[in-house]
Amino acid sequence: MNDGAPFGTIAIVGLGLIGGSIGLAVQQALPAVRLTGFDADPDVRCRAQTRTLVHQVTGTLELAIRDADLVILCVPVRAMGDIAAQMAGVLKPEAIISDAGSSKAFVADAIRAALPHQPLVPAHPVAGTERSGPEAGFAGLFRNRWCIITPPDGTDPEHVSAVSALWHALGARVEIMDAAHHDLVLAVTSHVPHLIAYTIVGTASDLEEVTRNEVITYSAGGFRDFTRIAASDPTMWRDVFLSNKHAVLDILQRFSEDLTALQRAIRWDDGDALHAHFAKTRGIRRSIIDEGQDDARPDFGRADHSA
Ligand SMILES: NC(=O)C1=CN([C@@H]2O[C@H](COP(=O)(O)OP(=O)(O)OC[C@H]3O[C@@H](n4cnc5c(N)ncnc54)[C@H](O)[C@@H]3O)[C@@H](O)[C@H]2O)C=CC1
Ligand SMILES: O=C(O)C(=O)Cc1ccc(O)cc1
């Protein structure tokens, strides 16, 4: 341990947007930490080494994790259980397992089943972009963004403190939450919004009376924002929806009831109902901005994401 860093060696499994960003951010904030990394895709391994996302990209999972004090899984959520199973018997007994997955209860159950005795401190940096892969990462991704930590019951508080200290060092604000509550909150704030974006962009491109060219040419603000979200990685989002099925379906049910109420207001020319609804939602946007969370992606709009 060194320079106040909470871990001596950190292994990152999955060297895409999130794994790569963690690697770059650790090198910037905690230069004494030794970083190893592994990715199942040999081409990604090569590109990750070229960008020096970690100090050493290894050819096998075993080589990346065997000396690690902390292993962070940064792969699609449904791949995490298999990786945990492959790590059994290789890890140091005291090594902490963490992850960056967008859904938490499913992932914790999968890791716990494969590694029942290993310290486990799941985390979710609520920061990202629609881009993926080893070229997409940048060191500033987590600055001023939330990282939600969801320790299972009985987790050693010192392990939680060490993982919190890491995320603080990367510039994040840390919140501790129960995994099931996290999954419900994120279903509302992230998962269902992504599903809505995937839906509306698909609907627009399927409209026979509107050409694809017109969809591109006349993409004004709202639709344009949806196309950014709907460009997000298909594998990652397939896994998010299937792993957080119950919360997503629950929120979708409420969403479709609320949509029906708005549909009804339009059908019956109920301007008061529409106005009251829009005034309420405008207030929510203003409170997000007052909290300093208006597009808080630190480098948003900058071409150079390397800093
Ligand atoms: N994209 C985003 O904005 C955010 C994503 N997350 C979560 O972070 C995790 C990683 O997402 P991204 O970095 O965006 O994805 P990504 O697609 O950029 O990178 C994932 C990497 O994992 C590798 N991989 C897949 N299966 C593997 C396996 N079995 N063993 C080793 N490597 C494997 C892939 O080759 C790929 O390079 C996901 O669980 C996602 O839910 C969390 C916050 C934001
Ligand atoms: O690109 C965006 O707007 C995002 O919402 C990024 C994102 C995607 C998945 C997460 O779990 C957290 C953040």
CSV table of C-alpha atoms and ligand atoms in Angstrom, one decimal:
chain,number,residue,atom,x,y,z
A,1,MET,CA,0.0,0.0,0.0
A,2,ASN,CA,1.3,3.5,-0.9
A,3,ASP,CA,0.5,7.2,-1.2
A,4,GLY,CA,-2.6,6.6,0.8
A,5,ALA,CA,-4.0,4.4,-2.0
A,6,PRO,CA,-6.5,1.9,-0.7
A,7,PHE,CA,-5.1,-0.9,-2.7
A,8,GLY,CA,-1.6,-1.9,-3.9
A,9,THR,CA,-2.6,-3.9,-7.0
A,10,ILE,CA,-5.9,-3.5,-8.9
A,11,ALA,CA,-7.0,-5.9,-11.6
A,12,ILE,CA,-9.6,-4.8,-14.2
A,13,VAL,CA,-11.5,-7.4,-16.1
A,14,GLY,CA,-13.1,-6.0,-19.2
A,15,LEU,CA,-11.1,-3.2,-20.8
A,16,GLY,CA,-13.9,-1.2,-22.6
A,17,LEU,CA,-15.4,2.2,-21.7
A,18,ILE,CA,-15.7,1.6,-18.0
A,19,GLY,CA,-12.7,-0.6,-17.4
A,20,GLY,CA,-10.5,1.7,-19.5
A,21,SER,CA,-11.8,4.8,-17.8
A,22,ILE,CA,-11.0,3.3,-14.3
A,23,GLY,CA,-7.5,2.3,-15.5
A,24,LEU,CA,-6.8,5.8,-16.8
A,25,ALA,CA,-8.3,7.5,-13.8
A,26,VAL,CA,-6.4,5.4,-11.3
A,27,GLN,CA,-3.1,6.1,-13.2
A,28,GLN,CA,-3.9,9.8,-12.9
A,29,ALA,CA,-5.1,10.0,-9.3
A,30,LEU,CA,-3.2,7.1,-7.7
A,31,PRO,CA,0.0,6.7,-9.6
A,32,ALA,CA,1.6,4.3,-7.1
A,33,VAL,CA,-1.2,1.6,-7.7
A,34,ARG,CA,-0.1,-1.2,-9.9
A,35,LEU,CA,-2.8,-2.0,-12.5
A,36,THR,CA,-3.3,-5.2,-14.4
A,37,GLY,CA,-6.0,-6.0,-16.9
A,38,PHE,CA,-7.6,-8.7,-19.0
A,39,ASP,CA,-10.2,-8.8,-21.7
A,40,ALA,CA,-11.7,-11.9,-23.4
A,41,ASP,CA,-11.2,-10.3,-26.8
A,42,PRO,CA,-7.6,-10.5,-28.0
A,43,ASP,CA,-8.1,-7.4,-30.2
A,44,VAL,CA,-9.3,-5.4,-27.3
A,45,ARG,CA,-6.3,-6.6,-25.2
A,46,CYS,CA,-4.0,-5.3,-28.0
A,47,ARG,CA,-5.8,-1.9,-28.2
A,48,ALA,CA,-5.9,-1.5,-24.4
A,49,GLN,CA,-2.1,-2.1,-24.2
A,50,THR,CA,-1.5,0.4,-27.0
A,51,ARG,CA,-3.5,3.1,-25.0
A,52,THR,CA,-1.9,1.9,-21.7
A,53,LEU,CA,-5.3,1.6,-20.1
A,54,VAL,CA,-3.5,-0.5,-17.4
A,55,HIS,CA,0.2,-1.1,-16.8
A,56,GLN,CA,0.1,-4.7,-17.9
A,57,VAL,CA,-2.5,-6.4,-20.1
A,58,THR,CA,-2.2,-10.1,-19.6
A,59,GLY,CA,-3.0,-13.0,-21.9
A,60,THR,CA,-5.0,-14.9,-19.3
A,61,LEU,CA,-7.5,-14.0,-16.6
A,62,GLU,CA,-5.4,-15.9,-14.1
A,63,LEU,CA,-2.3,-13.7,-14.7
A,64,ALA,CA,-4.3,-10.5,-14.3
A,65,ILE,CA,-5.9,-11.4,-11.0
A,66,ARG,CA,-3.6,-13.7,-9.0
A,67,ASP,CA,-1.7,-10.9,-7.2
A,68,ALA,CA,-4.6,-8.4,-7.0
A,69,ASP,CA,-5.9,-6.8,-3.8
A,70,LEU,CA,-9.0,-5.6,-5.7
A,71,VAL,CA,-10.6,-7.1,-8.8
A,72,ILE,CA,-13.1,-4.9,-10.6
A,73,LEU,CA,-15.3,-6.7,-13.2
A,74,CYS,CA,-16.2,-4.3,-16.0
A,75,VAL,CA,-18.0,-6.7,-18.4
A,76,PRO,CA,-21.6,-7.0,-19.4
A,77,VAL,CA,-23.6,-8.0,-16.2
A,78,ARG,CA,-24.6,-11.4,-17.3
A,79,ALA,CA,-20.9,-12.4,-18.0
A,80,MET,CA,-19.9,-11.6,-14.4
A,81,GLY,CA,-20.9,-14.9,-12.8
A,82,ASP,CA,-18.9,-17.0,-15.3
A,83,ILE,CA,-15.8,-14.8,-14.7
A,84,ALA,CA,-16.2,-15.1,-10.9
A,85,ALA,CA,-16.3,-18.9,-11.3
A,86,GLN,CA,-13.1,-18.9,-13.3
A,87,MET,CA,-11.4,-16.8,-10.6
A,88,ALA,CA,-12.1,-19.4,-7.9
A,89,GLY,CA,-8.9,-20.9,-6.4
A,90,VAL,CA,-6.7,-18.3,-8.1
A,91,LEU,CA,-7.5,-15.2,-6.1
A,92,LYS,CA,-5.7,-14.2,-2.9
A,93,PRO,CA,-8.1,-15.1,-0.1
A,94,GLU,CA,-8.3,-11.5,1.1
A,95,ALA,CA,-8.7,-10.0,-2.4
A,96,ILE,CA,-11.9,-7.9,-2.7
A,97,ILE,CA,-14.2,-8.4,-5.7
A,98,SER,CA,-16.0,-5.4,-7.0
A,99,ASP,CA,-17.8,-4.6,-10.3
A,100,ALA,CA,-19.1,-1.7,-12.2
A,101,GLY,CA,-22.4,-3.3,-13.4
A,102,SER,CA,-25.5,-1.2,-14.1
A,103,SER,CA,-27.7,-3.7,-12.2
A,104,LYS,CA,-26.7,-4.9,-8.7
A,105,ALA,CA,-28.8,-7.7,-7.1
A,106,PHE,CA,-28.4,-10.1,-10.0
A,107,VAL,CA,-24.6,-9.5,-10.2
A,108,ALA,CA,-24.1,-9.9,-6.5
A,109,ASP,CA,-26.0,-13.1,-6.4
A,110,ALA,CA,-24.0,-14.5,-9.3
A,111,ILE,CA,-20.6,-13.5,-7.8
A,112,ARG,CA,-21.6,-14.8,-4.4
A,113,ALA,CA,-22.7,-18.2,-5.8
A,114,ALA,CA,-19.3,-18.6,-7.5
A,115,LEU,CA,-17.1,-17.2,-4.8
A,116,PRO,CA,-19.0,-17.7,-1.5
A,117,HIS,CA,-16.1,-16.7,0.8
A,118,GLN,CA,-14.5,-13.9,-1.1
A,119,PRO,CA,-15.0,-10.3,0.2
A,120,LEU,CA,-17.5,-8.6,-2.2
A,121,VAL,CA,-18.2,-4.9,-2.5
A,122,PRO,CA,-20.3,-4.2,-5.6
A,123,ALA,CA,-20.4,-0.7,-7.1
A,124,HIS,CA,-22.0,1.2,-9.9
A,125,PRO,CA,-20.4,4.4,-11.2
A,126,VAL,CA,-23.5,6.3,-12.5
A,127,ALA,CA,-21.4,7.8,-15.3
A,128,GLY,CA,-21.0,6.7,-18.9
A,129,THR,CA,-21.6,7.5,-22.5
A,130,GLU,CA,-23.2,5.7,-25.5
A,131,ARG,CA,-19.7,4.7,-26.6
A,132,SER,CA,-18.0,1.4,-25.8
A,133,GLY,CA,-14.7,-0.3,-26.3
A,134,PRO,CA,-11.1,0.5,-25.3
A,135,GLU,CA,-10.9,3.7,-27.3
A,136,ALA,CA,-13.9,5.2,-25.5
A,137,GLY,CA,-12.5,5.5,-22.0
A,138,PHE,CA,-11.2,8.7,-20.4
A,139,ALA,CA,-9.8,9.6,-17.0
A,140,GLY,CA,-12.3,12.3,-16.2
A,141,LEU,CA,-15.4,10.1,-16.6
A,142,PHE,CA,-16.2,9.7,-12.9
A,143,ARG,CA,-15.5,13.3,-11.8
A,144,ASN,CA,-18.4,14.8,-9.9
A,145,ARG,CA,-20.6,11.8,-10.8
A,146,TRP,CA,-22.2,9.4,-8.3
A,147,CYS,CA,-20.8,6.0,-7.6
A,148,ILE,CA,-23.4,3.8,-5.7
A,149,ILE,CA,-21.9,1.0,-3.6
A,150,THR,CA,-24.3,-1.8,-2.6
A,151,PRO,CA,-22.6,-4.0,0.0
A,152,PRO,CA,-24.4,-7.2,0.9
A,153,ASP,CA,-25.4,-7.7,4.5
A,154,GLY,CA,-22.5,-8.5,6.7
A,155,THR,CA,-19.8,-6.9,4.5
A,156,ASP,CA,-16.8,-5.8,6.5
A,157,PRO,CA,-17.1,-2.0,6.8
A,158,GLU,CA,-13.3,-1.7,6.2
A,159,HIS,CA,-13.8,-3.2,2.8
A,160,VAL,CA,-16.6,-0.8,2.0
A,161,SER,CA,-14.3,2.1,3.2
A,162,ALA,CA,-11.5,1.0,0.9
A,163,VAL,CA,-13.7,0.8,-2.2
A,164,SER,CA,-15.3,4.1,-1.3
A,165,ALA,CA,-11.9,5.7,-0.9
A,166,LEU,CA,-10.9,4.4,-4.4
A,167,TRP,CA,-14.0,6.0,-6.0
A,168,HIS,CA,-13.5,9.3,-4.0
A,169,ALA,CA,-9.9,9.3,-5.4
A,170,LEU,CA,-11.3,9.0,-8.9
A,171,GLY,CA,-13.5,12.1,-8.3
A,172,ALA,CA,-16.8,10.4,-7.7
A,173,ARG,CA,-19.4,11.2,-5.0
A,174,VAL,CA,-20.2,7.9,-3.1
A,175,GLU,CA,-23.5,6.7,-1.9
A,176,ILE,CA,-24.2,3.4,-0.1
A,177,MET,CA,-27.5,1.7,-1.0
A,178,ASP,CA,-29.3,-1.6,-0.7
A,179,ALA,CA,-28.9,-3.5,-4.1
A,180,ALA,CA,-32.7,-4.0,-4.6
A,181,HIS,CA,-33.3,-0.3,-4.0
A,182,HIS,CA,-30.5,0.6,-6.4
A,183,ASP,CA,-32.2,-1.6,-9.0
A,184,LEU,CA,-35.5,0.2,-8.6
A,185,VAL,CA,-34.0,3.7,-8.6
A,186,LEU,CA,-31.9,2.9,-11.7
A,187,ALA,CA,-34.9,1.3,-13.5
A,188,VAL,CA,-36.6,4.7,-13.3
A,189,THR,CA,-33.6,7.0,-13.9
A,190,SER,CA,-31.6,5.0,-16.5
A,191,HIS,CA,-33.0,1.6,-17.6
A,192,VAL,CA,-36.5,2.5,-18.7
A,193,PRO,CA,-35.3,5.8,-20.3
A,194,HIS,CA,-32.9,3.8,-22.4
A,195,LEU,CA,-35.7,1.4,-23.4
A,196,ILE,CA,-37.9,4.4,-24.4
A,197,ALA,CA,-35.0,5.7,-26.5
A,198,TYR,CA,-34.5,2.3,-28.2
A,199,THR,CA,-38.2,2.2,-28.9
A,200,ILE,CA,-38.8,5.7,-30.3
A,201,VAL,CA,-35.8,5.5,-32.6
A,202,GLY,CA,-36.9,2.2,-33.8
A,203,THR,CA,-40.5,3.5,-34.3
A,204,ALA,CA,-39.2,6.5,-36.3
A,205,SER,CA,-37.0,4.3,-38.6
A,206,ASP,CA,-39.9,1.9,-39.2
A,207,LEU,CA,-42.4,4.6,-40.4
A,208,GLU,CA,-43.0,3.9,-44.0
A,209,GLU,CA,-44.3,7.3,-44.8
A,210,VAL,CA,-41.2,9.0,-43.4
A,211,THR,CA,-37.9,8.3,-45.2
A,212,ARG,CA,-34.7,7.4,-43.3
A,213,ASN,CA,-33.2,10.5,-44.9
A,214,GLU,CA,-35.9,12.7,-43.4
A,215,VAL,CA,-35.4,11.2,-39.9
A,216,ILE,CA,-31.7,12.1,-40.1
A,217,THR,CA,-32.2,15.6,-41.7
A,218,TYR,CA,-35.0,16.8,-39.3
A,219,SER,CA,-33.6,15.3,-36.1
A,220,ALA,CA,-34.2,18.2,-33.8
A,221,GLY,CA,-33.2,18.4,-30.2
A,222,GLY,CA,-35.5,15.7,-28.6
A,223,PHE,CA,-35.1,13.0,-31.1
A,224,ARG,CA,-31.4,13.7,-31.5
A,225,ASP,CA,-30.9,13.0,-27.8
A,226,PHE,CA,-32.8,9.8,-28.1
A,227,THR,CA,-30.6,8.6,-31.0
A,228,ARG,CA,-27.5,9.2,-28.8
A,229,ILE,CA,-28.9,7.0,-26.1
A,230,ALA,CA,-30.2,4.4,-28.6
A,231,ALA,CA,-26.7,4.1,-30.0
A,232,SER,CA,-25.6,2.5,-26.7
A,233,ASP,CA,-24.0,-1.0,-26.7
A,234,PRO,CA,-26.6,-3.7,-27.5
A,235,THR,CA,-24.9,-6.5,-25.5
A,236,MET,CA,-24.6,-4.4,-22.4
A,237,TRP,CA,-28.2,-3.2,-22.5
A,238,ARG,CA,-29.6,-6.6,-23.3
A,239,ASP,CA,-28.0,-7.8,-20.1
A,240,VAL,CA,-29.2,-4.8,-18.1
A,241,PHE,CA,-32.8,-5.4,-19.0
A,242,LEU,CA,-32.7,-9.2,-18.5
A,243,SER,CA,-30.9,-8.9,-15.2
A,244,ASN,CA,-33.2,-6.2,-13.7
A,245,LYS,CA,-36.3,-7.6,-15.3
A,246,HIS,CA,-38.7,-7.2,-12.3
A,247,ALA,CA,-37.9,-3.5,-11.5
A,248,VAL,CA,-38.0,-2.6,-15.2
A,249,LEU,CA,-41.3,-4.3,-15.8
A,250,ASP,CA,-42.8,-2.6,-12.7
A,251,ILE,CA,-41.7,0.8,-13.8
A,252,LEU,CA,-42.8,0.2,-17.4
A,253,GLN,CA,-46.3,-0.7,-16.1
A,254,ARG,CA,-46.5,2.6,-14.3
A,255,PHE,CA,-45.0,4.4,-17.3
A,256,SER,CA,-47.6,3.0,-19.7
A,257,GLU,CA,-50.5,4.0,-17.3
A,258,ASP,CA,-49.1,7.6,-17.2
A,259,LEU,CA,-48.7,7.6,-21.0
A,260,THR,CA,-52.3,6.5,-21.3
A,261,ALA,CA,-53.4,9.4,-19.1
A,262,LEU,CA,-51.6,11.8,-21.3
A,263,GLN,CA,-53.0,10.1,-24.5
A,264,ARG,CA,-56.4,10.6,-23.0
A,265,ALA,CA,-55.8,14.3,-22.2
A,266,ILE,CA,-54.8,14.9,-25.8
A,267,ARG,CA,-57.8,13.0,-27.1
A,268,TRP,CA,-60.2,15.0,-25.0
A,269,ASP,CA,-58.5,18.4,-25.5
A,270,ASP,CA,-57.7,18.5,-21.8
A,271,GLY,CA,-55.1,21.4,-22.0
A,272,ASP,CA,-55.2,21.9,-18.2
A,273,ALA,CA,-54.1,18.3,-17.5
A,274,LEU,CA,-51.3,18.6,-20.1
A,275,HIS,CA,-50.1,21.9,-18.8
A,276,ALA,CA,-50.2,20.8,-15.2
A,277,HIS,CA,-48.1,17.7,-16.1
A,278,PHE,CA,-45.5,19.6,-18.1
A,279,ALA,CA,-45.2,22.3,-15.3
A,280,LYS,CA,-44.4,19.5,-12.8
A,281,THR,CA,-41.8,17.9,-15.0
A,282,ARG,CA,-40.1,21.2,-15.8
A,283,GLY,CA,-39.7,21.7,-12.0
A,284,ILE,CA,-37.9,18.4,-11.8
A,285,ARG,CA,-35.4,19.4,-14.5
A,286,ARG,CA,-34.8,22.7,-12.6
A,287,SER,CA,-34.0,20.9,-9.4
A,288,ILE,CA,-31.5,18.7,-11.1
A,289,ILE,CA,-29.7,21.8,-12.5
A,290,ASP,CA,-29.8,23.5,-9.1
A,291,GLU,CA,-28.1,20.4,-7.7
A,292,GLY,CA,-25.3,20.9,-10.2
A,293,GLN,CA,-26.2,17.7,-12.1
A,294,ASP,CA,-27.1,19.2,-15.4
A,295,ASP,CA,-25.1,17.2,-17.9
A,296,ALA,CA,-22.4,16.5,-15.4
A,297,ARG,CA,-20.4,14.4,-17.8
A,298,PRO,CA,-17.2,16.4,-17.2
A,299,ASP,CA,-15.9,16.4,-20.7
A,300,PHE,CA,-19.2,16.5,-22.4
A,301,GLY,CA,-19.0,18.3,-25.7
A,302,ARG,CA,-15.2,18.2,-25.8
A,303,ALA,CA,-13.6,16.4,-28.7
A,304,ASP,CA,-10.5,15.4,-26.6
A,305,HIS,CA,-11.6,12.9,-24.0
A,306,SER,CA,-8.1,12.0,-22.9
A,307,ALA,CA,-7.9,14.2,-19.8
B,1,LIG,N1,-21.5,2.1,-20.7
B,1,LIG,C1,-21.8,2.8,-19.7
B,1,LIG,O1,-22.2,4.0,-19.9
B,1,LIG,C2,-21.8,2.2,-18.3
B,1,LIG,C3,-21.6,0.9,-18.2
B,1,LIG,N2,-21.6,0.3,-16.9
B,1,LIG,C4,-21.4,-1.1,-16.7
B,1,LIG,O2,-20.1,-1.4,-16.9
B,1,LIG,C5,-19.9,-2.7,-17.4
B,1,LIG,C6,-19.0,-2.5,-18.7
B,1,LIG,O3,-19.6,-1.7,-19.6
B,1,LIG,P1,-18.8,-0.9,-20.8
B,1,LIG,O4,-17.4,-0.7,-20.3
B,1,LIG,O5,-19.6,0.2,-21.2
B,1,LIG,O6,-18.7,-2.1,-21.9
B,1,LIG,P2,-17.7,-2.2,-23.1
B,1,LIG,O7,-18.5,-3.0,-24.2
B,1,LIG,O8,-17.1,-0.9,-23.5
B,1,LIG,O9,-16.6,-3.2,-22.5
B,1,LIG,C7,-16.9,-4.5,-22.0
B,1,LIG,C8,-15.6,-5.3,-22.3
B,1,LIG,O10,-15.8,-6.6,-21.6
B,1,LIG,C9,-15.2,-7.6,-22.4
B,1,LIG,N3,-15.8,-8.9,-22.0
B,1,LIG,C10,-17.0,-9.4,-22.3
B,1,LIG,N4,-17.2,-10.6,-21.8
B,1,LIG,C11,-16.0,-10.9,-21.1
B,1,LIG,C12,-15.5,-12.0,-20.4
B,1,LIG,N5,-16.3,-13.1,-20.2
B,1,LIG,N6,-14.2,-11.9,-19.9
B,1,LIG,C13,-13.5,-10.9,-20.1
B,1,LIG,N7,-13.9,-9.8,-20.8
B,1,LIG,C14,-15.1,-9.8,-21.3
B,1,LIG,C15,-15.6,-7.2,-23.8
B,1,LIG,O11,-14.7,-7.8,-24.8
B,1,LIG,C16,-15.4,-5.7,-23.7
B,1,LIG,O12,-14.1,-5.2,-24.1
B,1,LIG,C17,-21.3,-3.2,-17.7
B,1,LIG,O13,-21.6,-4.1,-16.7
B,1,LIG,C18,-22.2,-2.0,-17.7
B,1,LIG,O14,-23.5,-2.3,-17.3
B,1,LIG,C19,-21.7,1.1,-15.8
B,1,LIG,C20,-21.9,2.5,-15.9
B,1,LIG,C21,-21.9,3.1,-17.2
B,2,LIG,O1,-24.9,7.9,-21.8
B,2,LIG,C1,-25.7,8.2,-21.0
B,2,LIG,O2,-26.4,9.1,-21.0
B,2,LIG,C2,-25.8,7.2,-19.8
B,2,LIG,O3,-26.9,7.1,-19.2
B,2,LIG,C3,-24.6,6.4,-19.5
B,2,LIG,C4,-24.9,5.4,-18.5
B,2,LIG,C5,-25.2,4.1,-18.9
B,2,LIG,C6,-25.4,3.1,-18.0
B,2,LIG,C7,-25.2,3.3,-16.7
B,2,LIG,O4,-25.3,2.3,-15.8
B,2,LIG,C8,-24.8,4.6,-16.2
B,2,LIG,C9,-24.7,5.6,-17.1
